[in-house]
XYZ file of C-alpha atoms in Angstrom:
524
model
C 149.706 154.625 60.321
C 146.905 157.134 60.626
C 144.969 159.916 57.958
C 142.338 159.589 55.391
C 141.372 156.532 53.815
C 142.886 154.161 50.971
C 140.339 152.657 48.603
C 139.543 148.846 49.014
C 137.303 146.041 47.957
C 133.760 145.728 48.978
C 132.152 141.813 48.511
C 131.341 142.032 45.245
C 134.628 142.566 43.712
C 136.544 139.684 46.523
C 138.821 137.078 44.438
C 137.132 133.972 44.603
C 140.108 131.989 45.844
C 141.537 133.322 49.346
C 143.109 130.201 50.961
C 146.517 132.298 50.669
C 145.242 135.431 50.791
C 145.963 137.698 53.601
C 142.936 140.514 53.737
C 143.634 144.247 55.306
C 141.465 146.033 57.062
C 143.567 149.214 57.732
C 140.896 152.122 56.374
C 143.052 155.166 57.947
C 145.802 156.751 55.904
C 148.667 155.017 53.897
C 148.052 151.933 56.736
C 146.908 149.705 53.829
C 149.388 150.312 50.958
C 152.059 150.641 53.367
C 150.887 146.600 54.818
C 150.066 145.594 51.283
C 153.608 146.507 50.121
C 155.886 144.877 52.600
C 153.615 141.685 52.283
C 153.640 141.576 49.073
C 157.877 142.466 48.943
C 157.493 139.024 51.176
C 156.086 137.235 48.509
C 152.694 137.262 50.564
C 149.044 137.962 48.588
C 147.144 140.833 50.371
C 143.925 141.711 50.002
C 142.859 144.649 50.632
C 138.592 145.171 51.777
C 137.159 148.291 52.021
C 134.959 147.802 55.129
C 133.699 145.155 57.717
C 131.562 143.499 55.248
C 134.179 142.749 52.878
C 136.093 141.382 55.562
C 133.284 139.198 56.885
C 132.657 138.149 53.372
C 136.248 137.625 52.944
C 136.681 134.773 55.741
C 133.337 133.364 55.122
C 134.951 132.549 51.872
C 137.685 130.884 53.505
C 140.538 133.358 53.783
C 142.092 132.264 56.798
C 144.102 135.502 57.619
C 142.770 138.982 58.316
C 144.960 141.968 59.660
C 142.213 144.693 60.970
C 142.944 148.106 62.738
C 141.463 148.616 65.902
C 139.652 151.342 64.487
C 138.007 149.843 61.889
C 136.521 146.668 63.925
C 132.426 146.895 64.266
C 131.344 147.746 67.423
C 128.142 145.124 66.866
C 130.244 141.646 67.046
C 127.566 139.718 66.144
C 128.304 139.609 62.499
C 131.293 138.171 62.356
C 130.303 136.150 65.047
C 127.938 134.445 62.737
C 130.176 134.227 59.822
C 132.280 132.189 62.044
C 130.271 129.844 63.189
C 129.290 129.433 60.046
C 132.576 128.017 58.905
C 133.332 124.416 58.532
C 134.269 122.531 61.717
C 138.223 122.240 60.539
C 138.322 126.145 60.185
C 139.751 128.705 62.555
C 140.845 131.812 61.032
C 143.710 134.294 62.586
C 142.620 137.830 62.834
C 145.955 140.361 63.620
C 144.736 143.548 65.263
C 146.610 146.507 65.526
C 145.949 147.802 68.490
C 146.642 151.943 68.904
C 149.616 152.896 70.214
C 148.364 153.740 73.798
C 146.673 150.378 74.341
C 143.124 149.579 73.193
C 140.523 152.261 72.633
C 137.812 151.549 75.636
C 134.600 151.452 73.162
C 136.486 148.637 71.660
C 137.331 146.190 74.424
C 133.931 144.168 74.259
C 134.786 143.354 71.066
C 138.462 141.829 71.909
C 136.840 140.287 74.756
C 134.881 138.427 72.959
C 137.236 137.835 69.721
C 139.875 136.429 72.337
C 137.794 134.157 74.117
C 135.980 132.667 70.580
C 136.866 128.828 69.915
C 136.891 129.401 66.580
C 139.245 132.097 66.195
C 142.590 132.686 66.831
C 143.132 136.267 68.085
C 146.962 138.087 67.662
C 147.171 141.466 69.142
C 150.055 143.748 68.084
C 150.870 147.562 69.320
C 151.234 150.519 66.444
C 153.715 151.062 65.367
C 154.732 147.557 64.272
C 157.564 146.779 62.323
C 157.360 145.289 58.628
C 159.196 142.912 59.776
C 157.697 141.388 62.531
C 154.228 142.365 60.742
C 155.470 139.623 57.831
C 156.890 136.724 60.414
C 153.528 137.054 61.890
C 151.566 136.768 59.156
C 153.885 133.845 57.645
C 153.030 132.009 61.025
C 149.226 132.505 60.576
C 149.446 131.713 57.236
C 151.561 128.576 58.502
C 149.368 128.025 60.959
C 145.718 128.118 58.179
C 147.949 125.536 55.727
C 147.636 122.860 58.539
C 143.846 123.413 58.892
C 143.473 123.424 54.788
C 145.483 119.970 54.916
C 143.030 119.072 57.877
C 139.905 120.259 55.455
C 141.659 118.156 52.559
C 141.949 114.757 54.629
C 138.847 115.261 56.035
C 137.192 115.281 52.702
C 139.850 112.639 51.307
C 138.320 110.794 54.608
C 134.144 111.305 53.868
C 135.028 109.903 50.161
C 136.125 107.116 51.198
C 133.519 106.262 53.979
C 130.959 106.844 51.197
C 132.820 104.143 48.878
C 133.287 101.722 51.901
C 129.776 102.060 52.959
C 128.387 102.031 48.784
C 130.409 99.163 48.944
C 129.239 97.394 51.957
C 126.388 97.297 50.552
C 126.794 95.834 46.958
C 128.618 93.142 48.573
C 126.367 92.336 51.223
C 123.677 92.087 47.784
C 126.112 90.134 46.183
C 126.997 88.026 48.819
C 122.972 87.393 49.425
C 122.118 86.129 46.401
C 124.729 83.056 45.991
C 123.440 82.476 49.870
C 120.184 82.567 49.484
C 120.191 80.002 46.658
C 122.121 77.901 48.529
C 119.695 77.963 51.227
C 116.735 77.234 49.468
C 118.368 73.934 47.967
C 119.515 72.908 51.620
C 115.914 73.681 52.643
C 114.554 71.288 49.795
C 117.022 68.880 50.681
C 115.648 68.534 54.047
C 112.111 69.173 53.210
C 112.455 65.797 51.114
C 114.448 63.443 52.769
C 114.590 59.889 51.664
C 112.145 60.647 49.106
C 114.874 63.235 47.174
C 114.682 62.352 43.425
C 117.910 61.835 41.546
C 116.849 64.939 39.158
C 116.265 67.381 42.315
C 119.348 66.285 43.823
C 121.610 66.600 40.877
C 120.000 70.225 39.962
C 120.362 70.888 43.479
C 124.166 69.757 43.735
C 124.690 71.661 40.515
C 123.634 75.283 42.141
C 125.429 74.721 45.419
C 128.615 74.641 43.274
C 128.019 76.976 40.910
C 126.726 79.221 43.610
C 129.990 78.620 46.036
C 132.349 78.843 43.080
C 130.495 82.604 42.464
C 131.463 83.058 46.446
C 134.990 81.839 46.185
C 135.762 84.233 42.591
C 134.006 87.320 44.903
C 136.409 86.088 47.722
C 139.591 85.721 45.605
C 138.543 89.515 43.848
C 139.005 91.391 47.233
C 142.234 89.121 48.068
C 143.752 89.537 44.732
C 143.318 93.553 44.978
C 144.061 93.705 48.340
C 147.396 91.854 47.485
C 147.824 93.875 43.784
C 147.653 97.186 45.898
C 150.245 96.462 48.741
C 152.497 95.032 46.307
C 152.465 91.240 47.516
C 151.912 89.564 44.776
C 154.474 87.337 43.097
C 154.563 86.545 39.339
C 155.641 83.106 37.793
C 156.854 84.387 34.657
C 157.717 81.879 31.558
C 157.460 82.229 28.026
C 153.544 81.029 26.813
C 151.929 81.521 24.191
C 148.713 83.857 24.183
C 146.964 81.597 22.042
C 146.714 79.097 24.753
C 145.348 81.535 27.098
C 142.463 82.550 24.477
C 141.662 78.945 23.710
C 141.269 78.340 27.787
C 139.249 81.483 27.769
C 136.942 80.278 25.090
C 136.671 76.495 26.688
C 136.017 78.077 30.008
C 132.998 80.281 28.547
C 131.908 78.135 26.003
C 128.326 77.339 27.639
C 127.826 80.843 29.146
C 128.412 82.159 25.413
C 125.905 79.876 23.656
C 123.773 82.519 23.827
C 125.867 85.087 21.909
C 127.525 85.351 18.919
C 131.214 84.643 20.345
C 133.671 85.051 17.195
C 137.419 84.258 18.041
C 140.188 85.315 15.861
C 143.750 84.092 16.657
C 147.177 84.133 14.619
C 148.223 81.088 12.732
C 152.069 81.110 14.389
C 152.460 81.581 17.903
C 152.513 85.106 19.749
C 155.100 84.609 22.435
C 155.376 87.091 25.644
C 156.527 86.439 28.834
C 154.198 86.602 31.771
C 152.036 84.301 34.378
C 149.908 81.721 32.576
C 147.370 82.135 35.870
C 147.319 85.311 35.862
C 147.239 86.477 31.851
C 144.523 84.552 31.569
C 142.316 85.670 34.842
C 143.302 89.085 32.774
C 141.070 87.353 29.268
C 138.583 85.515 31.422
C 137.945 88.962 33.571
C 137.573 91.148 29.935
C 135.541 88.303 28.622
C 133.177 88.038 31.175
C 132.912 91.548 31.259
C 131.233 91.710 27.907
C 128.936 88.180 28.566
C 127.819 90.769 31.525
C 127.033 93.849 29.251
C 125.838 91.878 26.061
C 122.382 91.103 26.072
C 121.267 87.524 24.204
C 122.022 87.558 20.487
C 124.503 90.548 20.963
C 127.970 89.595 19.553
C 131.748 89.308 21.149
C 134.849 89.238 19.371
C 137.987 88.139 20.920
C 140.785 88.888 19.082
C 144.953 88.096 19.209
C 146.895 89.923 17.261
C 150.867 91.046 16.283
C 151.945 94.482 15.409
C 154.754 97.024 16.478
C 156.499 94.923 18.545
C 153.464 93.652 20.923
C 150.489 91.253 21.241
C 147.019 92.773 21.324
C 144.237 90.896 23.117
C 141.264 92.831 22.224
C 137.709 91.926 23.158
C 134.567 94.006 21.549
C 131.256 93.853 22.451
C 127.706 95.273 21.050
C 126.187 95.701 24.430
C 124.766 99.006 26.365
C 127.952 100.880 26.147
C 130.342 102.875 28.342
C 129.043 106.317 29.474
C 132.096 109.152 29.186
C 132.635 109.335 32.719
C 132.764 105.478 32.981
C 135.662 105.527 30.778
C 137.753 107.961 32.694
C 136.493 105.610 36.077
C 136.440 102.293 35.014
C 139.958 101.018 36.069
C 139.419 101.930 39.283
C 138.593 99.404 42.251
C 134.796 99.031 43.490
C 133.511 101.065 40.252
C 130.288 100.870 39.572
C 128.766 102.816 36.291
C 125.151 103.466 37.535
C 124.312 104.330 34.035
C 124.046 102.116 31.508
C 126.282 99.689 32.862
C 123.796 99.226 35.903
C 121.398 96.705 34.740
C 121.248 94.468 37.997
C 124.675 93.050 36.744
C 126.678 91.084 39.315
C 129.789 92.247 40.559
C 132.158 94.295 42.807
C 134.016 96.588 40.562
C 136.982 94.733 41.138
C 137.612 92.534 37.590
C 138.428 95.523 35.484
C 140.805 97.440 38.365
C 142.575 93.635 38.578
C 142.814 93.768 34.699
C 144.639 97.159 34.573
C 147.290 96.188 37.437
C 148.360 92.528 36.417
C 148.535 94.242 32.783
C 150.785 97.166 34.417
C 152.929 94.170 36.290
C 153.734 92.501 33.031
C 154.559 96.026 30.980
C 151.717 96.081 28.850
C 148.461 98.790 29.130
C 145.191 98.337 28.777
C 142.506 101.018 27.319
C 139.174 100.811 27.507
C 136.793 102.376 24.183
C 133.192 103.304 23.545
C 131.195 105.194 21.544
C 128.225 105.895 24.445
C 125.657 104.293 26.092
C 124.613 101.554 24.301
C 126.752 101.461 21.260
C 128.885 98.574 22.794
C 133.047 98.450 24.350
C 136.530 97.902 23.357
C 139.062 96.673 25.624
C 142.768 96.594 24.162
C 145.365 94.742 26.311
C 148.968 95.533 24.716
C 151.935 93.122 26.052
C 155.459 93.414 24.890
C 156.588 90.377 22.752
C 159.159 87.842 23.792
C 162.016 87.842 21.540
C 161.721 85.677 18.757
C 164.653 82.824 19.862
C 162.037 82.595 22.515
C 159.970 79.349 22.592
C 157.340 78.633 25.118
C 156.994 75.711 27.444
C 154.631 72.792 26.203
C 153.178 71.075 29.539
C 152.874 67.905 29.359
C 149.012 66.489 29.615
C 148.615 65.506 33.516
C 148.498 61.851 34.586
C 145.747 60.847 36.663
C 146.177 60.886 39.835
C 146.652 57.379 41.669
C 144.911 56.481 45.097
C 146.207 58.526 48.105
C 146.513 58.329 51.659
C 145.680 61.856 52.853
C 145.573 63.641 56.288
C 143.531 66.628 56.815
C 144.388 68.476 60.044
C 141.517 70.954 60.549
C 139.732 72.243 63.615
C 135.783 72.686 62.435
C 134.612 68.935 62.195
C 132.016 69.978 59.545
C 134.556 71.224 57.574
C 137.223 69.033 58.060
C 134.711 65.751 57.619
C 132.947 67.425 54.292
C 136.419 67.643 53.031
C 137.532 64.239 53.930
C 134.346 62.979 51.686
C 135.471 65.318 49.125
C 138.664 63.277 48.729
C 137.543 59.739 49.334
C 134.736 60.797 46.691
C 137.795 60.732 44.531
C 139.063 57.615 45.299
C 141.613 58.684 47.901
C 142.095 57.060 51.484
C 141.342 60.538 53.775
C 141.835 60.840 57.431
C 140.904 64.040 60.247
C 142.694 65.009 62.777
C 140.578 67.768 64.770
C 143.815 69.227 66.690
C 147.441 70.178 65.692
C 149.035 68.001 68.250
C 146.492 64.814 67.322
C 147.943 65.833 63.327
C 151.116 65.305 64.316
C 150.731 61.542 65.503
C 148.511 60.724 62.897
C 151.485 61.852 60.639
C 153.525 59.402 62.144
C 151.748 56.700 62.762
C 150.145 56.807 59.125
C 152.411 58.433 56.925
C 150.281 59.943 54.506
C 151.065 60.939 50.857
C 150.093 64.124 51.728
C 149.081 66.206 55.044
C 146.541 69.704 54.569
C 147.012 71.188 57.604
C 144.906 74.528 58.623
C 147.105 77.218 59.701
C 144.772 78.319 62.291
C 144.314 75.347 64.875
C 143.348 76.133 68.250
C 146.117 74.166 70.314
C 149.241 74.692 68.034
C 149.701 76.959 65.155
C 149.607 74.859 61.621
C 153.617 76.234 61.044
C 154.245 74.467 64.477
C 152.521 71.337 63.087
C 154.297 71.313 60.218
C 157.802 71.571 61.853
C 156.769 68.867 64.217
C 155.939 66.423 61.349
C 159.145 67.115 59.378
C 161.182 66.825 62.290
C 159.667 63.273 63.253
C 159.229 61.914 59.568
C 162.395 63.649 58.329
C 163.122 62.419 54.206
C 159.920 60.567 54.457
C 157.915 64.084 55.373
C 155.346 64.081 52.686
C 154.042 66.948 50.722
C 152.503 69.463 53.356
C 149.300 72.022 52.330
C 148.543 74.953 54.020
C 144.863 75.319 54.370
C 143.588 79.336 55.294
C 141.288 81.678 54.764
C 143.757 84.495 54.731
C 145.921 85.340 51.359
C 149.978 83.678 50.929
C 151.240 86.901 51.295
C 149.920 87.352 54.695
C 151.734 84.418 56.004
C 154.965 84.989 58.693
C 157.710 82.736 59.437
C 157.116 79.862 57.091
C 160.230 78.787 56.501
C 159.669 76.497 53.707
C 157.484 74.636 55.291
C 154.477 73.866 53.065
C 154.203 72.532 49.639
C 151.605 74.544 48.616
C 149.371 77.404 50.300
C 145.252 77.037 49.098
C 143.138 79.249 50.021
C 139.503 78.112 51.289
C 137.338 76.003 49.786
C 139.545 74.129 47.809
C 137.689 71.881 44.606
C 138.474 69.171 43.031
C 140.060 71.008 39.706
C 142.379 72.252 42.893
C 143.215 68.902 44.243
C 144.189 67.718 41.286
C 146.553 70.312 40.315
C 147.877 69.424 43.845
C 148.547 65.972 42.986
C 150.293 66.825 39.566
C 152.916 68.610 41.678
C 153.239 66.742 44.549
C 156.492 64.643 42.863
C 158.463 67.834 43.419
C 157.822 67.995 47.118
């Protein structure tokens, strides 16, 4: 490998993708075709550069390979020296020198000095004449070698991503959390403020917030659960045969006073539009698309929710007039923690979670959903398509629930305040309550009283609330009643139950909860 010189490219003329590039440096002879060819017989891109600059230029543009002649390195290594630490921290290129047959050349040894002790480089030396061969294995191992550090570059940036959404995200839900708070705090501050002389119209407004505000707290709670449970794959559906048009009419009852102040036109078949799916969670899919437009709709805008038949599948469409979906919110908007700071902005409450919940319980029960707009403010379209039952198919007609009759009830739960609140929850309802503040105290009160039902908090400082349940059933036997499981943490989180609880509610529980508790109970 020695003679005149083979033509190569300078910086201007560099491809501007080198991650699998290998660039030559060989400027004497045939050194550089000869290199380029059995590379490139490998299956191996080569590059050839016509000087040091185009080889500096070359790695600072993240080619991760360089073979150089001896010859041919600068005697000033300060250039390259400063291309390489100017590399990203994940980067260390290899640099293959081909050293002359005799050894090194002594004018050049400050330079391999220095290129063999640099962190940031990984130096190969190799004696002329070498082999095509081994010239090829060693490349394929440097080139092996940079795909590790380009997965390394790739995770790392996969990594910054998502500590920018965790953090962006931190943050709107330490704002949404705030607000519910903080108007919970000012009523408990008037509360105290007034004392005995609380009026009757202060203390209803003021009970009023605290629940509308902690129901907003439980939905953001039950969000991040929900998705957390969607994404992992824990969550169970109760499929049946319903009929849509149910689901629509709940939606409409439960937004009938937020809606007063828009023009909220339903349209619904006149048969019924079977599919089978989760009553609970079809229509969290409605409410979730619904409230989406009451958020985006300003008063006196108009929402249309529509049902309707074609092709073999229901349609639940909702349409609103409001500010609009910008074009990169509608390639976004499915995703989880989401926010379109465009339009969509506003101040509007929310995590970005409703619309990502919409799309997977949609994709769990075979349908799609689509989203449609024609810009910023020229209003949304959300389509929901479910495939219809077939038509022997008739669904399930509940039966209107009883009320429930008095109770005796047993709450086993650790924090008093809690624990009491909730006991004056229940006897506010006309049920017979009763706290146990331990596991093991639960269990006795279980026996001695023998309640209708026991809620029992899974996370009792003494003994588990699995272990209190199996103690109760063991000592009651047949006459075990109906056992709740009281946590903070999702069902699907739960080990080793066994059977062992009626029912698993997440905290708080209301009294639209309780009820539904009661209407089951007969199956325990």
């Amino acid at each position: 490998m020695s003679g005149g010189s083979a033509p190569g490219l300078d910086e201007g003329t560099l491809p501007q993708t080198l991650d699998n590039a290998v660039l030559l440096l060989l400027p004497f002879g045939r050194d550089a075709k000869l290199a380029a060819d059995a590379l490139g017989a490998a299956g191996l891109e080569a590059v050839v550069c016509s000087g040091a600059g185009a080889l500096a230029a070359g790695l600072a543009r993240g080619a991760g390979v360089a073979v150089v002649a001896e010859e041919a390195l600068p005697p000033d290594w300060s250039g390259l020296d400063a291309v390489l630490k100017g590399l990203p921290s994940w980067s260390s290129p290899s640099l293959l020198v081909l050293l002359c047959r005799d050894g090194p050349l002594p004018r050049s040894l400050p330079v391999l000095r220095a290129m063999e002790a640099h962190p940031r480089m990984q130096a190969t030396f190799l004696r002329r004449p070498v082999p095509a061969l081994s010239l090829v294995s060693t490349v394929r191992a440097a080139l092996h070698a940079r795909l590790r550090q380009y997965q390394l570059r790739d995770l790392l940036s996969r990594l910054e991503r998502d500590v920018k959404r965790r953090d962006d995200f931190l943050a709107m839900l330490g704002h949404e959390l705030r607000n519910p708070v903080s108007s919970i705090a000012y009523m408990a501050e008037m509360f105290q403020t007034a004392g005995a002389d609380l009026s009757p119209e202060v203390a209803t407004r003021g009970a009023a917030v605290i629940i509308r505000q902690v129901r907003h707290l439980a939905r953001l709670l039950d969000e991040l659960l929900d998705v957390a449970r969607i994404q992992s794959g824990k969550i169970a559906l109760r499929k049946e045969p319903l009929d849509l048009r149910s689901v629509v009419e709940q939606t409409m009852e439960t937004f009938r006073e937020a809606a007063k102040k828009r023009r909220f036109e339903r349209v619904v078949p006149d048969v019924p539009v079977v599919v089978i799916g989760d009553r609970v969670r079809l229509t969290q899919v409605v409410n979730n698309l619904v409230d989406n437009a009451l958020k985006y709709t300003r008063e006196g805008g108009c929402i249309r929710l529509e049902l309707a038949v074609g092709d073999g599948v229901a349609r639940v469409s909702v349409e609103d007039d409001g500010i609009g979906i910008s074009e990169k919110g509608l390639r976004e908007i499915f995703k989880p923690f989401y926010q379109d700071f465009g339009a969509r902005s506003g101040g509007v409450q929310g995590l970005g979670l409703g619309l990502a919940m919409v799309d997977s319980l949609v994709r769990l029960h075979g349908g799609t959903v689509t989203a449609r707009s024609d810009g910023e403010g020229r209003g949304a379209r959300f389509d929901v398509t479910l495939p219809l039952a077939q038509p022997s198919v008739r669904p399930e007609v509940a039966a209107p629930p009883a009320a429930a009759a008095r109770q005796r009830l047993l709450i086993v739960e650790d924090n008093a305040e809690v624990a009491d609140l909730f006991a004056l929850l229940l006897k506010s309802l006309g049920h017979e309550a009763h706290v146990a503040y331990a596991g093991q105290h639960g269990v006795s009160l279980a026996a001695t009283l023998e309640p209708d039902m026991v809620f029992i908090d899974i996370g009792l400082p003494d003994i588990s609330g699995h272990e209190v349940a199996r103690r109760i059933r063991a000592l009651l036997g047949d006459r075990a009643p109906p056992l709740v499981a009281l946590s903070g943490y999702p069902p699907s989180e739960r080990t080793g139950d066994g059977g062992l609880f009626r029912d698993y509610v997440l905290k708080p529980i209301d009294r639209e909860r309780i009820a539904r508790l009661f209407e089951t109970a007969g199956g325990a």
